[in-house]
Amino acid sequence: MRIDVLTLFPESIEGFLNESIIKRAINNNKVEINLINFRDYSPLNNNQVDDTPYGGGAGMVLRCEPIFNAINDIKTDDSYVIMLTPEGNKYNQKKARELTSKKHIILLCGHYEGFDERIKTLVDEEISIGDYILTGGEIAAAAIIDSTVRLIDGVITKESLDSESFDDNLLDYPTYTKPAEYNGMKVPDVLISGNHALINKWREEKRIEKTKEKRPDLMN
Ligand code: ADE
């Protein structure tokens, strides 16, 4: 898979790509990630990328030329172009799984008051990571990269991906590690029993219990 991020602030994503699981995925050629500053595609003086809105109003709007030029330059028949915007489809684990089937994803990060509406003609899907306004799309792009890349075959172990939160619309079961007792709080006996049938049954029950309590909306 290849992911190209179109952004005015590549440095804000760079650090995150150099850590832990994502870094390993890149080094093991599971994914290629390119950070592209679309300012470099501006045909205007001083590489201008934004301008005041027609009709008046607050803030600056991203102009068409740099983004059309950048996307037309990097797009192939396999590209899936995603615009990060608070108005987009709400991102979730199902969408992350869907994206792992794409060969080439282009993530378009906005800034300022948003995009000239005509830029949307370039886009396959608009995605939001939640009902709040970020100063730009970079954190949303990082969230999508992180949640998608970890699902690519071979990036983390199959066991780690088994029965995670949101699979089967359930949250994950509670986990414990050593010591078996800490400050009077004990690990449930069943987990120390060595009886794997019982452990699996307990975990399944806990997933249902926890989801009913914390996220009943997932079960509807
Ligand atoms: N850009 C600004 N806010 C955003 C959000 N919530 N999701 C995706 N992109 C954004």
Coordinates of N, CA and C and ligand atoms in Angstrom, one line a residue:
M1 N 0.8 -1.2 0.0 CA 0.0 0.0 0.0 C 0.9 1.2 0.0
R2 N 0.4 2.3 -0.7 CA 1.1 3.6 -0.7 C 0.1 4.6 -0.2
I3 N 0.6 5.5 0.7 CA -0.2 6.6 1.2 C 0.5 7.9 1.0
D4 N -0.1 8.8 0.2 CA 0.5 10.1 0.0 C -0.4 11.1 0.8
V5 N 0.3 11.9 1.7 CA -0.4 12.9 2.5 C -0.1 14.3 1.9
L6 N -1.1 15.0 1.4 CA -1.0 16.3 0.9 C -1.3 17.3 2.1
T7 N -0.2 18.1 2.5 CA -0.3 18.9 3.7 C 0.5 20.1 3.5
L8 N 0.2 21.2 4.2 CA 1.0 22.4 4.3 C 2.0 22.2 5.4
F9 N 1.9 21.2 6.3 CA 2.7 21.1 7.5 C 3.3 19.6 7.6
P10 N 4.1 19.2 6.6 CA 4.6 17.8 6.7 C 5.3 17.4 8.0
E11 N 6.0 18.4 8.6 CA 6.8 18.1 9.8 C 5.8 17.7 10.9
S12 N 4.6 18.1 10.9 CA 3.7 17.8 12.0 C 3.3 16.3 11.9
I13 N 3.5 15.6 10.8 CA 3.2 14.2 10.7 C 4.5 13.3 10.8
E14 N 5.6 13.9 10.4 CA 6.8 13.2 10.2 C 7.3 12.4 11.5
G15 N 7.2 13.1 12.6 CA 7.7 12.5 13.9 C 6.9 11.2 14.2
F16 N 5.7 11.3 13.9 CA 4.8 10.1 14.2 C 5.1 8.9 13.3
L17 N 5.6 9.2 12.1 CA 5.9 8.1 11.2 C 7.2 7.4 11.6
N18 N 8.0 8.1 12.5 CA 9.3 7.5 12.9 C 9.3 6.8 14.2
E19 N 8.1 6.4 14.6 CA 8.0 5.7 15.9 C 7.3 4.3 15.7
S20 N 7.9 3.4 16.5 CA 7.2 2.1 16.8 C 6.7 1.3 15.6
I21 N 5.4 1.0 15.7 CA 4.8 0.0 14.7 C 4.8 0.6 13.3
I22 N 4.5 1.9 13.2 CA 4.4 2.5 11.8 C 5.8 2.5 11.2
K23 N 6.8 2.9 12.0 CA 8.1 2.9 11.5 C 8.5 1.5 10.9
R24 N 8.2 0.5 11.7 CA 8.6 -0.9 11.4 C 7.9 -1.3 10.1
A25 N 6.6 -0.9 10.0 CA 5.8 -1.2 8.8 C 6.4 -0.6 7.5
I26 N 6.9 0.6 7.7 CA 7.6 1.3 6.6 C 8.9 0.6 6.2
N27 N 9.7 0.3 7.3 CA 11.0 -0.3 7.0 C 10.8 -1.7 6.4
N28 N 9.7 -2.4 6.8 CA 9.5 -3.7 6.2 C 8.7 -3.7 4.9
N29 N 8.6 -2.5 4.3 CA 7.9 -2.4 3.0 C 6.5 -2.8 3.0
K30 N 5.8 -2.7 4.2 CA 4.4 -3.1 4.2 C 3.6 -1.9 3.7
V31 N 4.2 -0.7 3.8 CA 3.5 0.5 3.4 C 4.6 1.6 3.0
E32 N 4.2 2.4 2.0 CA 5.1 3.5 1.6 C 4.3 4.8 1.9
I33 N 4.9 5.7 2.7 CA 4.2 6.9 3.0 C 5.0 8.1 2.6
N34 N 4.3 9.0 1.8 CA 5.0 10.2 1.3 C 4.3 11.4 1.9
L35 N 5.1 12.3 2.4 CA 4.5 13.6 2.8 C 4.8 14.7 1.8
I36 N 3.7 15.2 1.2 CA 3.9 16.1 0.1 C 3.3 17.5 0.5
N37 N 4.2 18.5 0.4 CA 3.7 19.9 0.7 C 3.1 20.5 -0.6
F38 N 1.7 20.7 -0.6 CA 1.1 21.1 -1.8 C 1.4 22.6 -2.1
R39 N 2.0 23.3 -1.1 CA 2.5 24.6 -1.4 C 3.5 24.6 -2.6
D40 N 4.2 23.5 -2.7 CA 5.2 23.4 -3.8 C 4.5 23.4 -5.2
Y41 N 3.2 23.2 -5.2 CA 2.5 23.1 -6.5 C 1.7 24.4 -6.8
S42 N 1.9 25.4 -6.0 CA 1.3 26.7 -6.3 C 1.9 27.4 -7.5
P43 N 1.1 27.9 -8.4 CA 1.7 28.6 -9.5 C 1.9 30.1 -9.2
L44 N 1.5 30.5 -8.0 CA 1.4 32.0 -7.7 C 2.7 32.5 -7.0
N45 N 2.8 33.8 -7.0 CA 3.9 34.4 -6.3 C 3.9 34.0 -4.8
N46 N 5.1 33.8 -4.3 CA 5.3 33.4 -2.9 C 4.6 32.1 -2.6
N47 N 4.4 31.3 -3.6 CA 3.7 30.0 -3.4 C 2.4 30.1 -2.6
Q48 N 1.7 31.1 -2.9 CA 0.4 31.3 -2.2 C -0.5 30.1 -2.4
V49 N -1.2 29.7 -1.3 CA -2.1 28.6 -1.4 C -3.6 28.9 -1.0
D50 N -3.8 30.1 -0.4 CA -5.1 30.4 0.1 C -5.5 31.9 -0.3
D51 N -6.8 32.2 -0.1 CA -7.2 33.5 -0.4 C -8.5 33.8 0.4
T52 N -9.0 35.0 0.3 CA -10.2 35.4 1.0 C -11.4 34.8 0.4
P53 N -12.5 34.5 1.1 CA -13.7 33.9 0.5 C -14.5 34.9 -0.3
Y54 N -14.9 34.4 -1.5 CA -15.9 35.2 -2.2 C -17.2 35.4 -1.4
G55 N -17.7 36.6 -1.4 CA -18.9 36.8 -0.6 C -18.6 37.4 0.7
G56 N -17.3 37.4 1.1 CA -16.9 37.9 2.4 C -17.0 36.9 3.5
G57 N -16.6 37.2 4.7 CA -16.6 36.3 5.8 C -15.2 36.1 6.3
A58 N -15.2 35.3 7.4 CA -13.9 35.2 8.2 C -12.9 34.2 7.5
G59 N -11.7 34.4 7.7 CA -10.6 33.4 7.4 C -10.3 33.4 6.0
M60 N -9.4 32.4 5.7 CA -8.9 32.2 4.4 C -9.3 30.8 3.9
V61 N -9.4 30.7 2.6 CA -9.9 29.4 1.9 C -8.8 28.9 1.0
L62 N -8.6 27.6 1.1 CA -7.6 27.0 0.2 C -8.0 27.1 -1.3
R63 N -7.1 27.5 -2.1 CA -7.4 27.7 -3.5 C -7.3 26.4 -4.3
C64 N -7.9 26.4 -5.5 CA -7.9 25.2 -6.3 C -6.5 24.8 -6.8
E65 N -5.8 25.8 -7.4 CA -4.7 25.4 -8.2 C -3.6 24.5 -7.6
P66 N -3.1 24.8 -6.4 CA -2.1 23.9 -5.8 C -2.6 22.5 -5.6
I67 N -3.9 22.4 -5.2 CA -4.4 21.0 -4.9 C -4.7 20.3 -6.1
F68 N -5.3 20.9 -7.1 CA -5.5 20.2 -8.4 C -4.2 19.8 -9.0
N69 N -3.2 20.7 -9.0 CA -1.9 20.4 -9.6 C -1.3 19.2 -8.9
A70 N -1.3 19.2 -7.5 CA -0.7 18.1 -6.8 C -1.4 16.8 -7.0
I71 N -2.7 16.8 -6.9 CA -3.4 15.5 -7.1 C -3.3 15.0 -8.5
N72 N -3.4 15.9 -9.5 CA -3.2 15.4 -10.9 C -1.8 14.9 -11.1
D73 N -0.8 15.4 -10.4 CA 0.5 14.9 -10.6 C 0.7 13.5 -10.0
I74 N 0.1 13.2 -8.8 CA 0.4 11.9 -8.1 C -0.7 10.8 -8.3
K75 N -1.8 11.2 -8.8 CA -2.9 10.3 -9.0 C -2.7 9.2 -10.0
T76 N -3.1 8.0 -9.7 CA -3.0 6.9 -10.7 C -4.4 6.3 -10.8
D77 N -4.6 5.3 -11.6 CA -5.9 4.6 -11.7 C -6.3 3.9 -10.4
D78 N -5.3 3.6 -9.6 CA -5.6 2.9 -8.3 C -5.8 3.9 -7.1
S79 N -5.8 5.2 -7.4 CA -5.8 6.1 -6.2 C -7.2 6.3 -5.6
Y80 N -7.2 6.4 -4.3 CA -8.5 6.7 -3.6 C -8.2 8.0 -2.8
V81 N -8.9 9.1 -3.2 CA -8.6 10.4 -2.7 C -9.6 10.7 -1.5
I82 N -9.0 10.9 -0.4 CA -9.8 11.2 0.8 C -9.5 12.7 1.3
M83 N -10.6 13.4 1.4 CA -10.4 14.8 2.0 C -10.8 14.7 3.5
L84 N -9.9 15.2 4.3 CA -10.1 15.3 5.8 C -10.9 16.5 6.1
T85 N -12.1 16.4 6.6 CA -13.0 17.5 6.9 C -14.0 17.1 8.0
P86 N -14.3 18.0 8.9 CA -15.3 17.7 9.9 C -16.7 17.4 9.4
E87 N -16.9 17.7 8.1 CA -18.2 17.4 7.5 C -18.2 16.0 6.8
G88 N -17.1 15.3 6.9 CA -17.1 14.0 6.2 C -17.8 12.9 6.9
N89 N -17.8 11.7 6.3 CA -18.3 10.4 6.9 C -17.5 10.2 8.1
K90 N -18.2 9.8 9.2 CA -17.5 9.5 10.5 C -16.6 8.3 10.4
Y91 N -15.3 8.5 10.7 CA -14.4 7.4 10.6 C -14.6 6.4 11.8
N92 N -14.4 5.1 11.4 CA -14.5 4.0 12.5 C -13.6 2.8 12.0
Q93 N -13.6 1.8 12.9 CA -12.8 0.6 12.6 C -13.2 -0.1 11.3
K94 N -14.5 -0.1 11.0 CA -14.9 -0.7 9.8 C -14.3 0.0 8.6
K95 N -14.3 1.3 8.6 CA -13.7 2.1 7.5 C -12.2 1.8 7.4
A96 N -11.5 1.7 8.6 CA -10.1 1.4 8.6 C -9.8 0.0 7.9
R97 N -10.7 -0.9 8.2 CA -10.5 -2.2 7.5 C -10.8 -2.1 6.0
E98 N -11.8 -1.3 5.6 CA -12.0 -1.1 4.2 C -10.8 -0.5 3.5
L99 N -10.2 0.4 4.1 CA -9.1 1.2 3.5 C -7.9 0.3 3.3
T100 N -7.7 -0.8 4.1 CA -6.6 -1.7 3.9 C -6.6 -2.4 2.5
S101 N -7.8 -2.4 1.8 CA -7.9 -3.0 0.5 C -7.4 -2.0 -0.6
K102 N -7.2 -0.8 -0.3 CA -6.8 0.2 -1.3 C -5.3 0.1 -1.6
K103 N -4.9 0.3 -2.9 CA -3.5 0.2 -3.3 C -2.8 1.5 -3.0
H104 N -3.6 2.6 -3.2 CA -3.0 4.0 -3.1 C -4.0 4.9 -2.5
I105 N -3.7 5.5 -1.4 CA -4.6 6.4 -0.7 C -3.9 7.8 -0.7
I106 N -4.7 8.8 -1.1 CA -4.2 10.2 -1.0 C -5.0 10.9 0.1
L107 N -4.3 11.4 1.1 CA -5.0 12.0 2.2 C -4.8 13.5 2.0
L108 N -5.9 14.3 1.9 CA -5.8 15.7 1.7 C -6.1 16.5 2.9
C109 N -5.1 17.1 3.5 CA -5.3 17.9 4.8 C -5.7 19.3 4.5
G110 N -6.7 19.8 5.1 CA -7.1 21.2 5.0 C -6.5 22.0 6.1
H111 N -6.7 23.3 5.9 CA -6.3 24.3 7.0 C -7.2 25.5 6.8
Y112 N -7.1 26.4 7.7 CA -7.8 27.7 7.6 C -9.3 27.4 7.6
E113 N -10.1 28.2 6.8 CA -11.5 28.0 6.9 C -12.0 26.9 6.0
G114 N -11.1 26.2 5.3 CA -11.5 25.0 4.5 C -11.1 25.2 3.1
F115 N -11.7 24.3 2.3 CA -11.3 24.2 0.9 C -12.3 24.9 0.0
D116 N -11.8 25.4 -1.1 CA -12.7 25.9 -2.2 C -13.6 24.7 -2.6
E117 N -14.9 24.9 -2.7 CA -15.8 23.8 -2.9 C -15.5 23.0 -4.1
R118 N -14.8 23.6 -5.1 CA -14.6 22.9 -6.4 C -13.5 21.8 -6.2
I119 N -12.7 21.9 -5.1 CA -11.7 20.8 -4.9 C -12.4 19.5 -4.6
K120 N -13.6 19.5 -4.2 CA -14.4 18.3 -3.9 C -14.6 17.4 -5.1
T121 N -14.5 18.0 -6.3 CA -14.7 17.2 -7.5 C -13.5 16.2 -7.7
L122 N -12.4 16.4 -7.0 CA -11.2 15.5 -7.1 C -11.3 14.3 -6.1
V123 N -12.3 14.4 -5.2 CA -12.3 13.5 -4.0 C -13.2 12.3 -4.1
D124 N -12.7 11.2 -3.7 CA -13.6 10.0 -3.7 C -14.5 9.9 -2.4
E125 N -13.9 10.4 -1.3 CA -14.6 10.4 0.0 C -14.2 11.5 0.9
E126 N -15.1 12.1 1.6 CA -14.7 13.0 2.7 C -14.9 12.3 4.0
I127 N -13.8 12.4 4.9 CA -13.8 11.7 6.2 C -13.6 12.6 7.3
S128 N -14.4 12.4 8.4 CA -14.2 13.2 9.6 C -13.8 12.2 10.7
I129 N -12.9 12.6 11.6 CA -12.5 11.6 12.7 C -13.4 11.9 14.0
G130 N -14.3 12.9 13.9 CA -15.1 13.1 15.1 C -15.8 14.5 15.0
D131 N -16.8 14.7 15.8 CA -17.5 15.9 15.8 C -16.8 17.0 16.6
Y132 N -15.7 17.5 16.1 CA -15.0 18.6 16.7 C -14.1 19.1 15.6
I133 N -13.7 20.4 15.8 CA -12.9 21.1 14.7 C -11.4 21.1 15.1
L134 N -10.6 20.5 14.3 CA -9.2 20.6 14.4 C -8.7 21.8 13.6
T135 N -7.4 22.2 13.9 CA -6.9 23.4 13.2 C -6.5 22.9 11.8
G136 N -6.3 21.7 11.6 CA -6.0 21.2 10.2 C -6.2 19.7 10.2
G137 N -6.1 19.1 9.0 CA -6.4 17.7 8.8 C -5.2 16.7 9.2
E138 N -4.1 17.3 9.7 CA -2.9 16.4 9.9 C -3.2 15.3 11.0
I139 N -3.8 15.7 12.1 CA -4.1 14.8 13.1 C -5.1 13.7 12.7
A140 N -6.0 14.1 11.8 CA -7.0 13.2 11.3 C -6.2 12.2 10.3
A141 N -5.3 12.7 9.5 CA -4.5 11.9 8.6 C -3.7 10.9 9.4
A142 N -3.1 11.4 10.5 CA -2.3 10.5 11.3 C -3.1 9.4 11.9
A143 N -4.3 9.7 12.4 CA -5.2 8.7 13.0 C -5.6 7.7 11.9
I144 N -5.9 8.1 10.7 CA -6.2 7.2 9.7 C -5.0 6.3 9.3
I145 N -3.9 6.9 9.2 CA -2.7 6.1 8.8 C -2.4 5.0 9.9
D146 N -2.5 5.5 11.2 CA -2.1 4.6 12.3 C -3.1 3.4 12.3
S147 N -4.4 3.7 12.3 CA -5.4 2.7 12.4 C -5.5 1.7 11.2
T148 N -5.1 2.2 10.0 CA -5.2 1.4 8.8 C -3.9 0.5 8.7
V149 N -2.7 1.2 8.9 CA -1.5 0.5 8.7 C -1.4 -0.7 9.6
R150 N -1.8 -0.6 10.9 CA -1.7 -1.7 11.8 C -2.5 -2.9 11.4
L151 N -3.5 -2.7 10.5 CA -4.3 -3.8 10.0 C -3.8 -4.5 8.8
I152 N -2.7 -3.9 8.2 CA -2.2 -4.6 7.0 C -1.5 -5.9 7.4
D153 N -1.7 -6.9 6.6 CA -1.2 -8.2 6.9 C 0.3 -8.2 7.3
G154 N 0.6 -8.8 8.4 CA 2.0 -8.9 8.8 C 2.6 -7.7 9.6
V155 N 1.8 -6.7 9.8 CA 2.3 -5.5 10.5 C 2.3 -5.8 12.0
I156 N 1.2 -6.3 12.5 CA 1.2 -6.9 13.9 C 0.6 -8.3 13.8
T157 N 0.8 -9.0 14.9 CA 0.5 -10.5 14.9 C -1.1 -10.6 14.7
K158 N -1.4 -11.8 14.1 CA -2.8 -12.1 14.0 C -3.5 -12.1 15.3
E159 N -2.8 -12.7 16.3 CA -3.5 -12.9 17.7 C -3.8 -11.5 18.2
S160 N -3.0 -10.5 18.0 CA -3.2 -9.2 18.5 C -4.5 -8.6 17.9
L161 N -4.8 -9.0 16.7 CA -6.0 -8.4 16.0 C -7.2 -9.2 16.3
D162 N -7.1 -10.4 16.9 CA -8.2 -11.2 17.2 C -9.0 -10.6 18.3
S163 N -10.3 -10.5 18.1 CA -11.3 -10.0 19.1 C -10.8 -8.7 19.7
E164 N -10.5 -7.7 18.9 CA -10.3 -6.4 19.4 C -11.6 -5.6 19.6
S165 N -11.4 -4.5 20.3 CA -12.6 -3.6 20.4 C -13.2 -3.3 19.0
F166 N -14.5 -3.3 18.9 CA -15.3 -3.0 17.7 C -15.4 -4.1 16.8
D167 N -14.6 -5.2 16.9 CA -15.0 -6.4 16.1 C -16.3 -7.0 16.7
D168 N -17.1 -7.5 15.8 CA -18.4 -8.0 16.2 C -19.2 -6.9 17.0
N169 N -18.9 -5.7 16.8 CA -19.6 -4.6 17.5 C -19.5 -4.7 19.0
L170 N -18.4 -5.3 19.5 CA -18.2 -5.4 20.9 C -16.9 -4.8 21.3
L171 N -16.8 -4.3 22.5 CA -15.5 -3.8 23.0 C -14.6 -5.0 23.4
D172 N -13.4 -4.7 23.7 CA -12.4 -5.8 24.1 C -12.7 -6.2 25.5
Y173 N -12.2 -7.4 25.9 CA -12.3 -7.9 27.2 C -11.3 -7.2 28.1
P174 N -11.4 -7.2 29.5 CA -10.4 -6.7 30.4 C -9.2 -7.5 30.4
T175 N -8.0 -6.9 30.5 CA -6.8 -7.6 30.5 C -6.0 -7.3 31.8
Y176 N -5.2 -8.2 32.2 CA -4.4 -8.1 33.4 C -3.0 -8.6 33.2
T177 N -2.0 -8.2 33.9 CA -0.7 -8.8 33.9 C -0.1 -8.9 35.3
K178 N 1.1 -9.3 35.5 CA 1.7 -9.5 36.8 C 1.9 -8.2 37.5
P179 N 1.8 -8.1 38.8 CA 1.6 -9.2 39.8 C 0.1 -9.6 39.9
A180 N -0.1 -10.9 40.4 CA -1.5 -11.4 40.5 C -2.3 -10.6 41.5
E181 N -1.6 -10.0 42.5 CA -2.3 -9.1 43.4 C -1.5 -7.8 43.6
Y182 N -2.2 -6.7 43.5 CA -1.6 -5.4 43.6 C -2.4 -4.5 44.5
N183 N -1.8 -4.0 45.6 CA -2.6 -3.1 46.5 C -3.9 -3.7 46.9
G184 N -4.0 -5.0 47.1 CA -5.2 -5.7 47.5 C -6.1 -6.0 46.3
M185 N -5.8 -5.6 45.1 CA -6.6 -5.9 43.9 C -6.1 -7.1 43.2
K186 N -7.1 -8.1 43.1 CA -6.7 -9.4 42.6 C -7.1 -9.6 41.2
V187 N -6.2 -10.3 40.4 CA -6.6 -10.8 39.1 C -7.7 -11.8 39.2
P188 N -8.7 -11.8 38.4 CA -9.8 -12.8 38.5 C -9.2 -14.2 38.4
D189 N -9.7 -15.1 39.4 CA -9.2 -16.5 39.5 C -9.2 -17.2 38.1
V190 N -10.2 -17.0 37.4 CA -10.4 -17.8 36.1 C -9.2 -17.6 35.2
L191 N -8.6 -16.4 35.2 CA -7.5 -16.1 34.3 C -6.2 -16.8 34.7
I192 N -6.2 -17.3 36.0 CA -5.0 -18.0 36.5 C -5.2 -19.5 36.5
S193 N -6.5 -19.9 36.1 CA -6.9 -21.3 36.2 C -6.2 -22.2 35.2
G194 N -5.7 -21.6 34.1 CA -5.2 -22.4 33.0 C -6.2 -23.1 32.2
N195 N -7.5 -23.0 32.5 CA -8.6 -23.6 31.7 C -9.0 -22.7 30.6
H196 N -8.6 -23.0 29.4 CA -8.8 -22.0 28.3 C -10.2 -21.9 27.8
A197 N -10.9 -23.0 28.0 CA -12.4 -22.9 27.6 C -13.1 -22.0 28.5
L198 N -12.8 -22.1 29.8 CA -13.4 -21.2 30.8 C -13.0 -19.7 30.6
I199 N -11.7 -19.6 30.3 CA -11.1 -18.2 30.1 C -11.8 -17.6 28.9
N200 N -12.0 -18.3 27.8 CA -12.6 -17.7 26.6 C -14.1 -17.4 26.9
K201 N -14.8 -18.2 27.7 CA -16.2 -18.0 28.0 C -16.2 -16.7 28.9
W202 N -15.3 -16.6 29.8 CA -15.3 -15.4 30.7 C -15.1 -14.1 29.9
R203 N -14.1 -14.2 29.0 CA -13.8 -13.0 28.1 C -15.0 -12.6 27.3
E204 N -15.6 -13.6 26.7 CA -16.8 -13.3 25.8 C -17.9 -12.6 26.6
E205 N -18.1 -13.2 27.9 CA -19.2 -12.6 28.7 C -18.8 -11.1 29.1
K206 N -17.5 -10.9 29.4 CA -17.0 -9.6 29.8 C -17.2 -8.6 28.7
R207 N -16.9 -9.1 27.4 CA -17.0 -8.2 26.3 C -18.5 -7.6 26.2
I208 N -19.4 -8.6 26.3 CA -20.8 -8.2 26.2 C -21.2 -7.2 27.4
E209 N -20.8 -7.6 28.6 CA -21.1 -6.8 29.8 C -20.6 -5.4 29.6
K210 N -19.3 -5.3 29.2 CA -18.6 -4.0 29.1 C -19.3 -3.1 28.0
T211 N -19.6 -3.8 26.9 CA -20.2 -3.0 25.8 C -21.6 -2.5 26.2
K212 N -22.4 -3.4 26.9 CA -23.7 -2.9 27.4 C -23.6 -1.7 28.3
E213 N -22.5 -1.7 29.1 CA -22.4 -0.7 30.1 C -21.8 0.6 29.4
K214 N -20.8 0.5 28.6 CA -20.1 1.7 28.1 C -20.6 2.2 26.7
R215 N -20.9 1.2 25.9 CA -21.2 1.6 24.5 C -22.5 0.8 24.0
P216 N -23.6 1.0 24.7 CA -24.8 0.2 24.2 C -25.2 0.5 22.8
D217 N -24.8 1.7 22.3 CA -25.1 2.1 20.9 C -24.5 1.1 19.9
L218 N -23.3 0.5 20.2 CA -22.7 -0.5 19.3 C -23.5 -1.7 19.1
M219 N -24.3 -2.1 20.1 CA -25.1 -3.3 20.0 C -26.4 -3.2 19.3
N220 N -26.8 -2.0 19.1 CA -28.1 -1.8 18.4 C -28.1 -2.1 16.9
Ligands
ADE1 N1 -10.2 18.8 9.9 C1 -10.6 19.6 10.9 N2 -11.4 19.0 11.8 C2 -11.4 17.7 11.3 C3 -12.1 16.5 11.8 N3 -12.8 16.5 12.9 N4 -11.9 15.4 11.1 C4 -11.2 15.4 9.9 N5 -10.6 16.5 9.4 C5 -10.7 17.6 10.1

